Short mmCIF file of C-alpha atoms and ligand atoms in Angstrom, two decimals:
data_model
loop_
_atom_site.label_atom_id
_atom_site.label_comp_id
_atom_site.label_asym_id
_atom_site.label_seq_id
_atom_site.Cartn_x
_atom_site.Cartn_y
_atom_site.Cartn_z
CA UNK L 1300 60.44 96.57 39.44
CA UNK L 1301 62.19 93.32 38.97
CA UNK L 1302 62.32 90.77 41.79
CA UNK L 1303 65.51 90.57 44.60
CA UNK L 1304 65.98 87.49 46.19
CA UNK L 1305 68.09 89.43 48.61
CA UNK L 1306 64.90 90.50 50.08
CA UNK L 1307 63.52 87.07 50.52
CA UNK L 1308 66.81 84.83 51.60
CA UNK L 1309 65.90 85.89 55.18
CA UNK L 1310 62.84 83.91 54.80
CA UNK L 1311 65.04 80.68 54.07
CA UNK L 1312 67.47 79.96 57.47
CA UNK L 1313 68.96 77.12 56.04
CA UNK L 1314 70.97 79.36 53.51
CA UNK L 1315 72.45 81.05 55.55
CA UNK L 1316 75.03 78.33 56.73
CA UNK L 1317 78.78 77.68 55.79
CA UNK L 1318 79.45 74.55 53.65
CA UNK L 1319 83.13 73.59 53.97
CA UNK L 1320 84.11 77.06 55.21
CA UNK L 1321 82.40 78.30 51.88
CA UNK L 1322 78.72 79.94 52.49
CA UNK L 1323 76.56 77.52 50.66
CA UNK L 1324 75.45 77.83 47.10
CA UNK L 1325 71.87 76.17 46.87
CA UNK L 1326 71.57 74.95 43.09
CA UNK L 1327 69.75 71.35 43.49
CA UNK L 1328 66.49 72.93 43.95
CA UNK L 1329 64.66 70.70 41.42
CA UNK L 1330 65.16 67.92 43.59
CA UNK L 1331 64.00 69.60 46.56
CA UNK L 1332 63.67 73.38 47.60
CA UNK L 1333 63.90 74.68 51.08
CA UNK L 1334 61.80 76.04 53.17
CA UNK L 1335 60.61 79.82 53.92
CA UNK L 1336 59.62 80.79 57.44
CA UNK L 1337 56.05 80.93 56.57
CA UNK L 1338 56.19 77.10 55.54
CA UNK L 1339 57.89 76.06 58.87
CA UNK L 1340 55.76 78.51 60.97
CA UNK L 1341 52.37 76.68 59.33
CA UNK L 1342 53.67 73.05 60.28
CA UNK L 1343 54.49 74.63 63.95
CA UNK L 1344 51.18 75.92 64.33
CA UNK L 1345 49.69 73.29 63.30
CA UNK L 1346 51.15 70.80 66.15
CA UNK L 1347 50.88 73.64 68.85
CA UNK L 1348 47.71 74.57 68.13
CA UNK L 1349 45.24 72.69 66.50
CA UNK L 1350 46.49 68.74 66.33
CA UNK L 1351 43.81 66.11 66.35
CA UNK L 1352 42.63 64.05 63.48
CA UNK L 1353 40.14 64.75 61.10
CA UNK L 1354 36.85 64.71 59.40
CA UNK L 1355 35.69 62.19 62.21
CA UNK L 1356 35.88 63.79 65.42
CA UNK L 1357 33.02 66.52 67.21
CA UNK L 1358 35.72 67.76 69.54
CA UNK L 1359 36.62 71.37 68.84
CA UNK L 1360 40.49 70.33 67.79
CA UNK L 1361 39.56 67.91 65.24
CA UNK L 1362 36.93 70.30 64.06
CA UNK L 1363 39.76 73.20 63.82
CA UNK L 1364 41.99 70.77 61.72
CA UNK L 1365 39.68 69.34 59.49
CA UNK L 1366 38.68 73.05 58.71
CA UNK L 1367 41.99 73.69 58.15
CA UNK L 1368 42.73 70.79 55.98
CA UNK L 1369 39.92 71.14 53.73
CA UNK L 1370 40.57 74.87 53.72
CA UNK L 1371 44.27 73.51 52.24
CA UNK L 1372 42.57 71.30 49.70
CA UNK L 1373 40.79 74.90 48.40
CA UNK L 1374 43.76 77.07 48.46
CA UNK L 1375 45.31 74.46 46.30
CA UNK L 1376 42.03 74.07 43.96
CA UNK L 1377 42.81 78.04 43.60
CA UNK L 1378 45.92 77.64 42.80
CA UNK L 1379 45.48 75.03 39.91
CA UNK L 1380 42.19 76.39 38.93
CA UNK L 1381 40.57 73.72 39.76
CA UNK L 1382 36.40 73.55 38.97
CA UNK L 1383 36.21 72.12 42.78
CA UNK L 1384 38.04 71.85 45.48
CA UNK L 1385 36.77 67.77 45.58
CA UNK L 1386 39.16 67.14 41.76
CA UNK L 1387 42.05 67.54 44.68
CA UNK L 1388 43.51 64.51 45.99
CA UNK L 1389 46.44 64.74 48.79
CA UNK L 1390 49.02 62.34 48.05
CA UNK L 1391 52.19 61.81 49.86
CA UNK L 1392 54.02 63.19 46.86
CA UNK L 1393 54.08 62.94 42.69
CA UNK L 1394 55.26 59.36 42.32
CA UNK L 1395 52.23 58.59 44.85
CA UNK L 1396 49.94 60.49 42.78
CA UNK L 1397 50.88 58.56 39.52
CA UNK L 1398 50.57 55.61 41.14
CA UNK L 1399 47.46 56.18 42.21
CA UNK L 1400 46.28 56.55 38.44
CA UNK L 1401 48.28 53.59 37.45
CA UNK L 1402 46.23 51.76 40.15
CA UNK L 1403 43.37 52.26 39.06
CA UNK L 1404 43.00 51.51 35.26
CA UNK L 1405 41.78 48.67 33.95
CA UNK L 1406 43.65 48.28 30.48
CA UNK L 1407 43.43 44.95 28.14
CA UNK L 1408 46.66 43.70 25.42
CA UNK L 1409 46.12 46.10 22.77
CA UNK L 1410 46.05 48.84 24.90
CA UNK L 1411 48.69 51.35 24.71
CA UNK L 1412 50.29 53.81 27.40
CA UNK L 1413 52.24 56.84 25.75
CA UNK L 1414 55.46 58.37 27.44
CA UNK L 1415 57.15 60.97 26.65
CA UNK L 1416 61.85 60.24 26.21
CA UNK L 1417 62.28 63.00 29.06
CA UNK L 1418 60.31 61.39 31.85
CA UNK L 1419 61.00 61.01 35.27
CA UNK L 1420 61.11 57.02 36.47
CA UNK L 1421 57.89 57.92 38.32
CA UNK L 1422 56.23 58.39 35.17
CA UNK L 1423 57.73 55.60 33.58
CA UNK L 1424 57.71 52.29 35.84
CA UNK L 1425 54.35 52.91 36.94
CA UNK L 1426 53.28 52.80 33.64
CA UNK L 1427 55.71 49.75 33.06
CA UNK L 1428 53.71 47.80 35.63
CA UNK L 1429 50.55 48.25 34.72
CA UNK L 1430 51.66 47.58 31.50
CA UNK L 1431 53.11 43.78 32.48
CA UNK L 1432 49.63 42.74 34.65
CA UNK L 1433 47.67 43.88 32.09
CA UNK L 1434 49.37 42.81 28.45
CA UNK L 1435 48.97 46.58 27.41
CA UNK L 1436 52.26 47.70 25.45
CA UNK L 1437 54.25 51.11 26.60
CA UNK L 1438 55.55 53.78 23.48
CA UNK L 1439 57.44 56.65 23.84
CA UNK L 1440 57.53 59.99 22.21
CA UNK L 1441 61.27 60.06 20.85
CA UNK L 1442 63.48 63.78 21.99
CA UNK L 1443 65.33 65.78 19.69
CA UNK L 1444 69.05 66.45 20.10
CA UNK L 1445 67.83 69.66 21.42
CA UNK L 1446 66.17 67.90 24.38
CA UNK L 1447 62.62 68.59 22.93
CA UNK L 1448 60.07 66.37 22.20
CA UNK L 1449 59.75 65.28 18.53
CA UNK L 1450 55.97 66.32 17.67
CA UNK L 1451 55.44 64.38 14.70
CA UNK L 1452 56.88 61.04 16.34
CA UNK L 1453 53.69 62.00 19.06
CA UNK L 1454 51.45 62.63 16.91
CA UNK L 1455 52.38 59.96 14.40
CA UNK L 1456 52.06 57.72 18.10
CA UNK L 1457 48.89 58.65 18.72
CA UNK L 1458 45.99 56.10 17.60
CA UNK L 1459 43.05 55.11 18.81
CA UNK L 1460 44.71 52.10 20.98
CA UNK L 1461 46.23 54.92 23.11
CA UNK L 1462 44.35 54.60 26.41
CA UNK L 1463 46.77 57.05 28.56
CA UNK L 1464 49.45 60.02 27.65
CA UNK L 1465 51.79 60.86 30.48
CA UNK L 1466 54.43 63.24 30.43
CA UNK L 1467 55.85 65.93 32.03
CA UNK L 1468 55.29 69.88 31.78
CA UNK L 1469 59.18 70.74 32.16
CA UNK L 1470 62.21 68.20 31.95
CA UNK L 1471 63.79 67.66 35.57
CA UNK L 1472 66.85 66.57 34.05
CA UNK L 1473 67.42 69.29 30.86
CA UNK L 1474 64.69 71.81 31.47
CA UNK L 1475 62.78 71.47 28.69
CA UNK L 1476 59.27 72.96 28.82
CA UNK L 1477 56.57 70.81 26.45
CA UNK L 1478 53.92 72.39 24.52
CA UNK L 1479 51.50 70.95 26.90
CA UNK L 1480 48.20 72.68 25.92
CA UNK L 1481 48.95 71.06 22.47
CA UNK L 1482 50.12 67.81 23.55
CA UNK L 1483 46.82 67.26 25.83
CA UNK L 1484 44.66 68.61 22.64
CA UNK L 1485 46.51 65.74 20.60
CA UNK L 1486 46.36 63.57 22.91
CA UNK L 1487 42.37 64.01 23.86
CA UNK L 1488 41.35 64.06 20.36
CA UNK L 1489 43.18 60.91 19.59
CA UNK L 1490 40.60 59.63 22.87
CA UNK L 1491 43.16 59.33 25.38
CA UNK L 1492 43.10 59.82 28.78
CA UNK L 1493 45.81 62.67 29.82
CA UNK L 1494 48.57 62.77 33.10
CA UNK L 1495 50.73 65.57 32.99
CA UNK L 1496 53.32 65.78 35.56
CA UNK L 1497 53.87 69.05 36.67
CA UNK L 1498 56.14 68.27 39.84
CA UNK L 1499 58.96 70.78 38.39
CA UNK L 1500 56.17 72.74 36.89
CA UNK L 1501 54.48 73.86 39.69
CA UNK L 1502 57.59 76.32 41.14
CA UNK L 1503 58.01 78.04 37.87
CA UNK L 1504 55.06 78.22 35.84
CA UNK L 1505 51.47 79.03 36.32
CA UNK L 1506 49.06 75.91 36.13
CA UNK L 1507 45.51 76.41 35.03
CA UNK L 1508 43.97 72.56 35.04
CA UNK L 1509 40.76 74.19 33.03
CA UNK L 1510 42.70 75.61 30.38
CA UNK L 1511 45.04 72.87 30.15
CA UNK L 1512 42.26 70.71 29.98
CA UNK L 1513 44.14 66.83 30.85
CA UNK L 1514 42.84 64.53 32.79
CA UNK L 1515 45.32 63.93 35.39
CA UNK L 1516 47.91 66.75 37.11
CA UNK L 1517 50.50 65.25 39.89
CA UNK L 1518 52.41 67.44 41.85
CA UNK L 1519 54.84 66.98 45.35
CA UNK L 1520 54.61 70.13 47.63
CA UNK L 1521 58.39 69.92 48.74
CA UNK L 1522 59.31 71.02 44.86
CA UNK L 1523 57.22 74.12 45.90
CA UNK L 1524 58.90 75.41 49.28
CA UNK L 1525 56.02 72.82 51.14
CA UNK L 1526 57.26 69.89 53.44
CA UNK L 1527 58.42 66.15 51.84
CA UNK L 1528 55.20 63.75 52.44
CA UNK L 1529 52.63 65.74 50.46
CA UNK L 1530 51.58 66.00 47.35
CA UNK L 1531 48.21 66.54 44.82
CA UNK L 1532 46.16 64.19 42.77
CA UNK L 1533 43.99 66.74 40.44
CA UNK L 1534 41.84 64.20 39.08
CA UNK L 1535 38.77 65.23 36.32
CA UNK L 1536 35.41 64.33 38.36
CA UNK L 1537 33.98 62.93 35.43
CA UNK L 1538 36.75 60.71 35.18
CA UNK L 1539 37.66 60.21 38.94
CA UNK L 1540 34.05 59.06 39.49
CA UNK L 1541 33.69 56.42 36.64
CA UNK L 1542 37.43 54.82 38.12
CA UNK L 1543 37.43 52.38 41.41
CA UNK L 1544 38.95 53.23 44.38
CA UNK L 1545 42.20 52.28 45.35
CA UNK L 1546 43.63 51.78 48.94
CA UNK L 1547 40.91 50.60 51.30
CA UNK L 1548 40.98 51.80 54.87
CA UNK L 1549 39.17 54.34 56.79
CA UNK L 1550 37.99 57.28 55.55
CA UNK L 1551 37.58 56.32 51.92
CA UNK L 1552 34.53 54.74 52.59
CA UNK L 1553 30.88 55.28 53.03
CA UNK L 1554 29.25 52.17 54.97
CA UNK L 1555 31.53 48.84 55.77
CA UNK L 1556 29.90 45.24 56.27
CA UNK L 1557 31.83 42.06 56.19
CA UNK L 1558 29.97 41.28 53.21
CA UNK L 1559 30.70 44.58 51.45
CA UNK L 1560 31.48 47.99 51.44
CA UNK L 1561 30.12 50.91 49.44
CA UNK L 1562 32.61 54.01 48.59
CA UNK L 1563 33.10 57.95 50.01
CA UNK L 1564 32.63 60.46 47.28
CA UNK L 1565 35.88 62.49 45.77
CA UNK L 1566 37.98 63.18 47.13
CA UNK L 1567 37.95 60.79 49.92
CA UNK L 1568 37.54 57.59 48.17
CA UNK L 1569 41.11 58.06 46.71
CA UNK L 1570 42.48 59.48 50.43
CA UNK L 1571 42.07 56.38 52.88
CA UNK L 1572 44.01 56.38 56.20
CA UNK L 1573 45.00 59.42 58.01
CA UNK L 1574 46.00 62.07 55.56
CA UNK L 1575 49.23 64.18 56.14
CA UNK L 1576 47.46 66.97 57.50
CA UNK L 1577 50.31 69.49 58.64
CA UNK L 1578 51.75 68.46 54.73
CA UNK L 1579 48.21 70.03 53.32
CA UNK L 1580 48.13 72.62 55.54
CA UNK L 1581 52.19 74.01 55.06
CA UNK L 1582 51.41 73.31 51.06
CA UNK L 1583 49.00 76.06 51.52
CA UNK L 1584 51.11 78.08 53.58
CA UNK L 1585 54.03 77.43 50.26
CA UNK L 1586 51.30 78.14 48.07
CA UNK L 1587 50.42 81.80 49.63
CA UNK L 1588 54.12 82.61 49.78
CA UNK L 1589 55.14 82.10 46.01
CA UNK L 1590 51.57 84.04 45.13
CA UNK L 1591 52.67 86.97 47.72
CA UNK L 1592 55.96 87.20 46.01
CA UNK L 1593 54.61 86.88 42.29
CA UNK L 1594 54.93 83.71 40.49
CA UNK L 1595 55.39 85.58 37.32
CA UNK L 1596 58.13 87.81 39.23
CA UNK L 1597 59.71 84.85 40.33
CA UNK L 1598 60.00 82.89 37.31
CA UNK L 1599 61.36 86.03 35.30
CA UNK L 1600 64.15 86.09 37.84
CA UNK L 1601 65.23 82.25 37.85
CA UNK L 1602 65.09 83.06 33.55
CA UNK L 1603 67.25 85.48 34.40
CA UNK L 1604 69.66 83.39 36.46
CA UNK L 1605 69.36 80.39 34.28
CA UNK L 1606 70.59 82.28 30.86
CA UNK L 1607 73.42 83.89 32.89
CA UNK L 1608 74.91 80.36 34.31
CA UNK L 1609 73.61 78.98 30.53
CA UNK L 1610 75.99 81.97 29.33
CA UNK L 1611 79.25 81.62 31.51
CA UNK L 1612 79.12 77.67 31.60
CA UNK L 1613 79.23 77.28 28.00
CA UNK L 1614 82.45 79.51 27.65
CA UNK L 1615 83.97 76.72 29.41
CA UNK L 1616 86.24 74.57 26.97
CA UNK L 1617 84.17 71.09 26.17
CA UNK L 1618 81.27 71.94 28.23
CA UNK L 1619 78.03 70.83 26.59
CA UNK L 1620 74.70 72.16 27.46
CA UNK L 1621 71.76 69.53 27.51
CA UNK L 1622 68.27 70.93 26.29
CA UNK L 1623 66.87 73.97 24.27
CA UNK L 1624 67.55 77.38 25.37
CA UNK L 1625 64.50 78.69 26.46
CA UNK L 1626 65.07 75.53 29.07
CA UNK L 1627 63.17 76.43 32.70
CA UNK L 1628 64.18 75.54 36.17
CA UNK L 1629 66.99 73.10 35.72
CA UNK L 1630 70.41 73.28 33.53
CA UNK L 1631 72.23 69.90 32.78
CA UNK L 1632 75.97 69.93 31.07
CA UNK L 1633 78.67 67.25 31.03
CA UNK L 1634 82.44 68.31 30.30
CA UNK L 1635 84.43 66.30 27.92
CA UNK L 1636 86.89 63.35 29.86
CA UNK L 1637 85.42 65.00 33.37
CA UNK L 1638 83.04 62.58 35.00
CA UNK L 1639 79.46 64.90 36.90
CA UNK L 1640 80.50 62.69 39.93
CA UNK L 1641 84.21 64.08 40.40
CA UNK L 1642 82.68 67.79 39.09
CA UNK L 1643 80.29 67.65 41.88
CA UNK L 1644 82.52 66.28 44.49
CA UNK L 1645 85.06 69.12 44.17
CA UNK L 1646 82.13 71.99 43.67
CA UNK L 1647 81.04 71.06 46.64
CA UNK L 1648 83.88 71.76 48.54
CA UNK L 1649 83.76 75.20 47.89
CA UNK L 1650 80.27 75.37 48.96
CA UNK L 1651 78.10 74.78 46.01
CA UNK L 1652 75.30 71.98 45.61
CA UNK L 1653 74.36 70.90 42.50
CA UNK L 1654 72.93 67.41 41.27
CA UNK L 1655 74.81 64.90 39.34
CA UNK L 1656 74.14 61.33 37.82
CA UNK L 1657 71.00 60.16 36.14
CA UNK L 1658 68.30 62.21 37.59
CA UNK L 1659 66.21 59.71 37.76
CA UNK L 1660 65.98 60.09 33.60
CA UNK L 1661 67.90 56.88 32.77
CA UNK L 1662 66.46 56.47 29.52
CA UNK L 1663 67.02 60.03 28.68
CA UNK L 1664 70.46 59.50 29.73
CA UNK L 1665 71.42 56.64 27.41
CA UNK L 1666 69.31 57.97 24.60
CA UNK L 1667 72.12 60.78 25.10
CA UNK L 1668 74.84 58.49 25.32
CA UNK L 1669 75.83 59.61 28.97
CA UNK L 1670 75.64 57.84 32.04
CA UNK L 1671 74.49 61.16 33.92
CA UNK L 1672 75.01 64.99 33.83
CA UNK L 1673 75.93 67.87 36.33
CA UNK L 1674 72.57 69.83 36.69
CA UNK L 1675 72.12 73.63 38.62
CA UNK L 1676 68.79 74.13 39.11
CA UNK L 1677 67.59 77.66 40.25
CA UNK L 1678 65.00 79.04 42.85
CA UNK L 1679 63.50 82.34 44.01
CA UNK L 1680 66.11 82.77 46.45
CA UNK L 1681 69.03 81.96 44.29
CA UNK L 1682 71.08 85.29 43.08
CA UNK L 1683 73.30 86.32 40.23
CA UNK L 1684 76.41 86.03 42.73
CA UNK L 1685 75.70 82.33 42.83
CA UNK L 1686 75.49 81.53 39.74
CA UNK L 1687 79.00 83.79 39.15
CA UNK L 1688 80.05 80.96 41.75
CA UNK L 1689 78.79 78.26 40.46
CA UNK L 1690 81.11 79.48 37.10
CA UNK L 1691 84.09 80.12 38.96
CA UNK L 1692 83.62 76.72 40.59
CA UNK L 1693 83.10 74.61 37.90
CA UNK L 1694 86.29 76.66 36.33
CA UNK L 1695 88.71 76.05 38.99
CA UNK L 1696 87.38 72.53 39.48
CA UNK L 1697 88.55 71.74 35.46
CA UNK L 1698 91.96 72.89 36.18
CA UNK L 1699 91.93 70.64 39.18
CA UNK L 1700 90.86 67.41 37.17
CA UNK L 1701 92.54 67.82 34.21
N1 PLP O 2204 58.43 63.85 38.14
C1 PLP O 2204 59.42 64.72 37.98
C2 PLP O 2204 59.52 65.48 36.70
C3 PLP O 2204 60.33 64.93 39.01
O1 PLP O 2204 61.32 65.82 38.85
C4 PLP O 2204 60.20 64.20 40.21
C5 PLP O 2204 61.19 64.34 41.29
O2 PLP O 2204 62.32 64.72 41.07
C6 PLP O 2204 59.13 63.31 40.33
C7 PLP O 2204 58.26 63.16 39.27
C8 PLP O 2204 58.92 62.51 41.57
O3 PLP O 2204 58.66 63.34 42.64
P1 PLP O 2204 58.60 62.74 44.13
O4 PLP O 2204 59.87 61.98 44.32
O5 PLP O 2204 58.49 63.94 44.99
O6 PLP O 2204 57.40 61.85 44.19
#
């Protein structure tokens, strides 16, 4: 039986709420999603019941926590398929994560870091700095007009200079899902180390970090239905172990003298300081939800949703859709002499929230010849009746600006 978000919207308070009179249309859900009841119950819990730091204390608090944080760490191993629960590094989000890589690499001039036309800043400028201390040279994979990546350009990239291949599973700006299972089989044989970015992956699509077989996976929690502040590292322990560790602090390390210190073992030589521990612990709580619900149930739904508002907006006269069609989680368009900014200005006075400008993608953008887009992006809770809004909105808003 197919999946209805009526059932679930209960579980999200937030939507319930009036937006300028208008009851709110949630469409920017690939910047963040909201949160169920399960998510917010797991963070109250947390502080009511079982506060205290962890891993160091003997007190039966910090012992409760710590179980509960490491019990996180292996419902998110689960989740990813991970071989151990110790390749799972909390972050404080994606952009932390791939810093985190960037960090710690050692590359020399000659070197080369691959990058993918559709990425996300966060997998760009990290990249771009390690590139200037180190003298190593950035490339990118070229797009297609369709928004896809050109796989002969990659390939063609590809040499043995390549030290690292970032890019992302699906497009935050046009929705465009890579052939990632390829693109980290290219990229491995070519000896290159492998980041994928899977922070709009990891709401729509199953992630299997065996089969997919990269190095690297980054991933925030709050793109999942989990709090802001956390995210994962899922490093390779071969690869984890052979790199240095990064911030120093407490925690991360194994004995301290003022003459030296030696190192923890994964995951906590990458996890120094006090960790986010109510983040890990409502990531779980995210992670059980979407897996009680289906993920594969959910993600036929939001394809559902997605070709119906890919359907009606493209009726519109000079609408242009960005990306393929078989595009997942997020759909960008741009209307001829309308600017996204005065589009998203007036939808949202009758209630609905979309995203507009650069998504972070300003390469992407200009490689387009745009300064930004107007992008819906869709969630379990989202319903055909919204995206019939979102339509109706955008209609009446193009009689209003032109
Ligand atoms: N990568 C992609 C594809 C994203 O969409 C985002 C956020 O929009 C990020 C990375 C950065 O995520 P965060 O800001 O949660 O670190």
């Amino acid at each position: 039986m197919a999946f209805d978000p009526s059932k679930v919207r209960s579980d999200f308070p937030i939507l319930a709420q009036a937006v300028n009179g208008k009851p709110l249309v949630y469409l920017d859900n690939a910047a963040t999603t909201q949160k169920p009841l399960a998510v917010l119950d797991a963070s109250r819990r947390y502080y009511e019941e079982i506060n205290a730091n962890i891993h160091r204390g003997t007190h039966h608090l910090a012992r409760a926590a710590t179980a509960a944080h490491e019990a996180a760490r292996d419902r998110v191993a689960r989740h990813l398929n991970a071989s151990e629960s110790a390749e799972v590094i909390f972050t404080s989000g994606a952009t932390d994560s791939i810093n985190l890589v960037a960090a710690i690499l050692t590359l020399v001039p000659g070197d080369e870091v691959l990058v993918s036309a559709l990425e996300h800043h966060s997998n760009i400028v990290p990249w771009q700095m390690l590139c200037e201390r180190s003298g190593a040279s950035l490339k990118v994979i070229p797009c297609h007009e369709d928004g896809t990546l050109d796989q002969d350009a990659f390939r063609a990239l590809l040499s043995e200079r390549t030290r690292l291949t970032a890019f992302t599973w699906i497009s935050n700006a046009f929705g465009t899902v890579n052939p990632v299972r390829e693109m980290c089989a290219a990229a491995k044989a070519a000896g290159s180390l492998v980041l994928v970015d899977a922070a709009q992956a990891i709401p729509h699509v199953r992630i299997d970090v065996r089969e997919l077989d990269a190095d690297f996976l980054v991933f925030s929690g709050h793109k999942v239905y989990a709090p802001t502040g956390i995210g994962v590292l899922w490093g390779r322990r071969s690869v984890l172990d052979a790199l240095p560790p990064w911030r120093g602090g407490g925690e991360m390390i194994k004995e301290v003298t003022f003459e030296r210190s030696t190192y923890n073992v994964l995951p906590f030589k990458y996890e120094a300081g006090t960790p986010n521990i109510e983040g890990a612990i409502a990531l779980a709580a995210a992670l059980d939800y979407i897996e009680g619900i289906g993920l594969e149930a959910i993600a036929a739904h939001e394809q559902h949703l997605i070709r119906r508002a890919a359907e009606g907006l493209s009726a519109l006269t000079d609408l242009r859709l960005f990306g393929p069609d078989d595009r997942v989680g997020a759909l960008s368009f741009g209307i001829h002499g309308v600017h996204h900014y005065d589009l998203g200005t007036l939808i949202d006075q009758m209630g609905v929230a979309v995203r507009t400008g650069h998504h972070c993608c300003q390469p992407l953008m200009a490689r387009f010849g745009v300064t930004g887009t107007t992008r819906a992006s869709f969630a379990l809770y989202n319903t055909e009746a919204e995206v019939d809004t979102l339509i109706a909105a955008v209609e009446k808003a193009l009689v209003m600006l032109r």
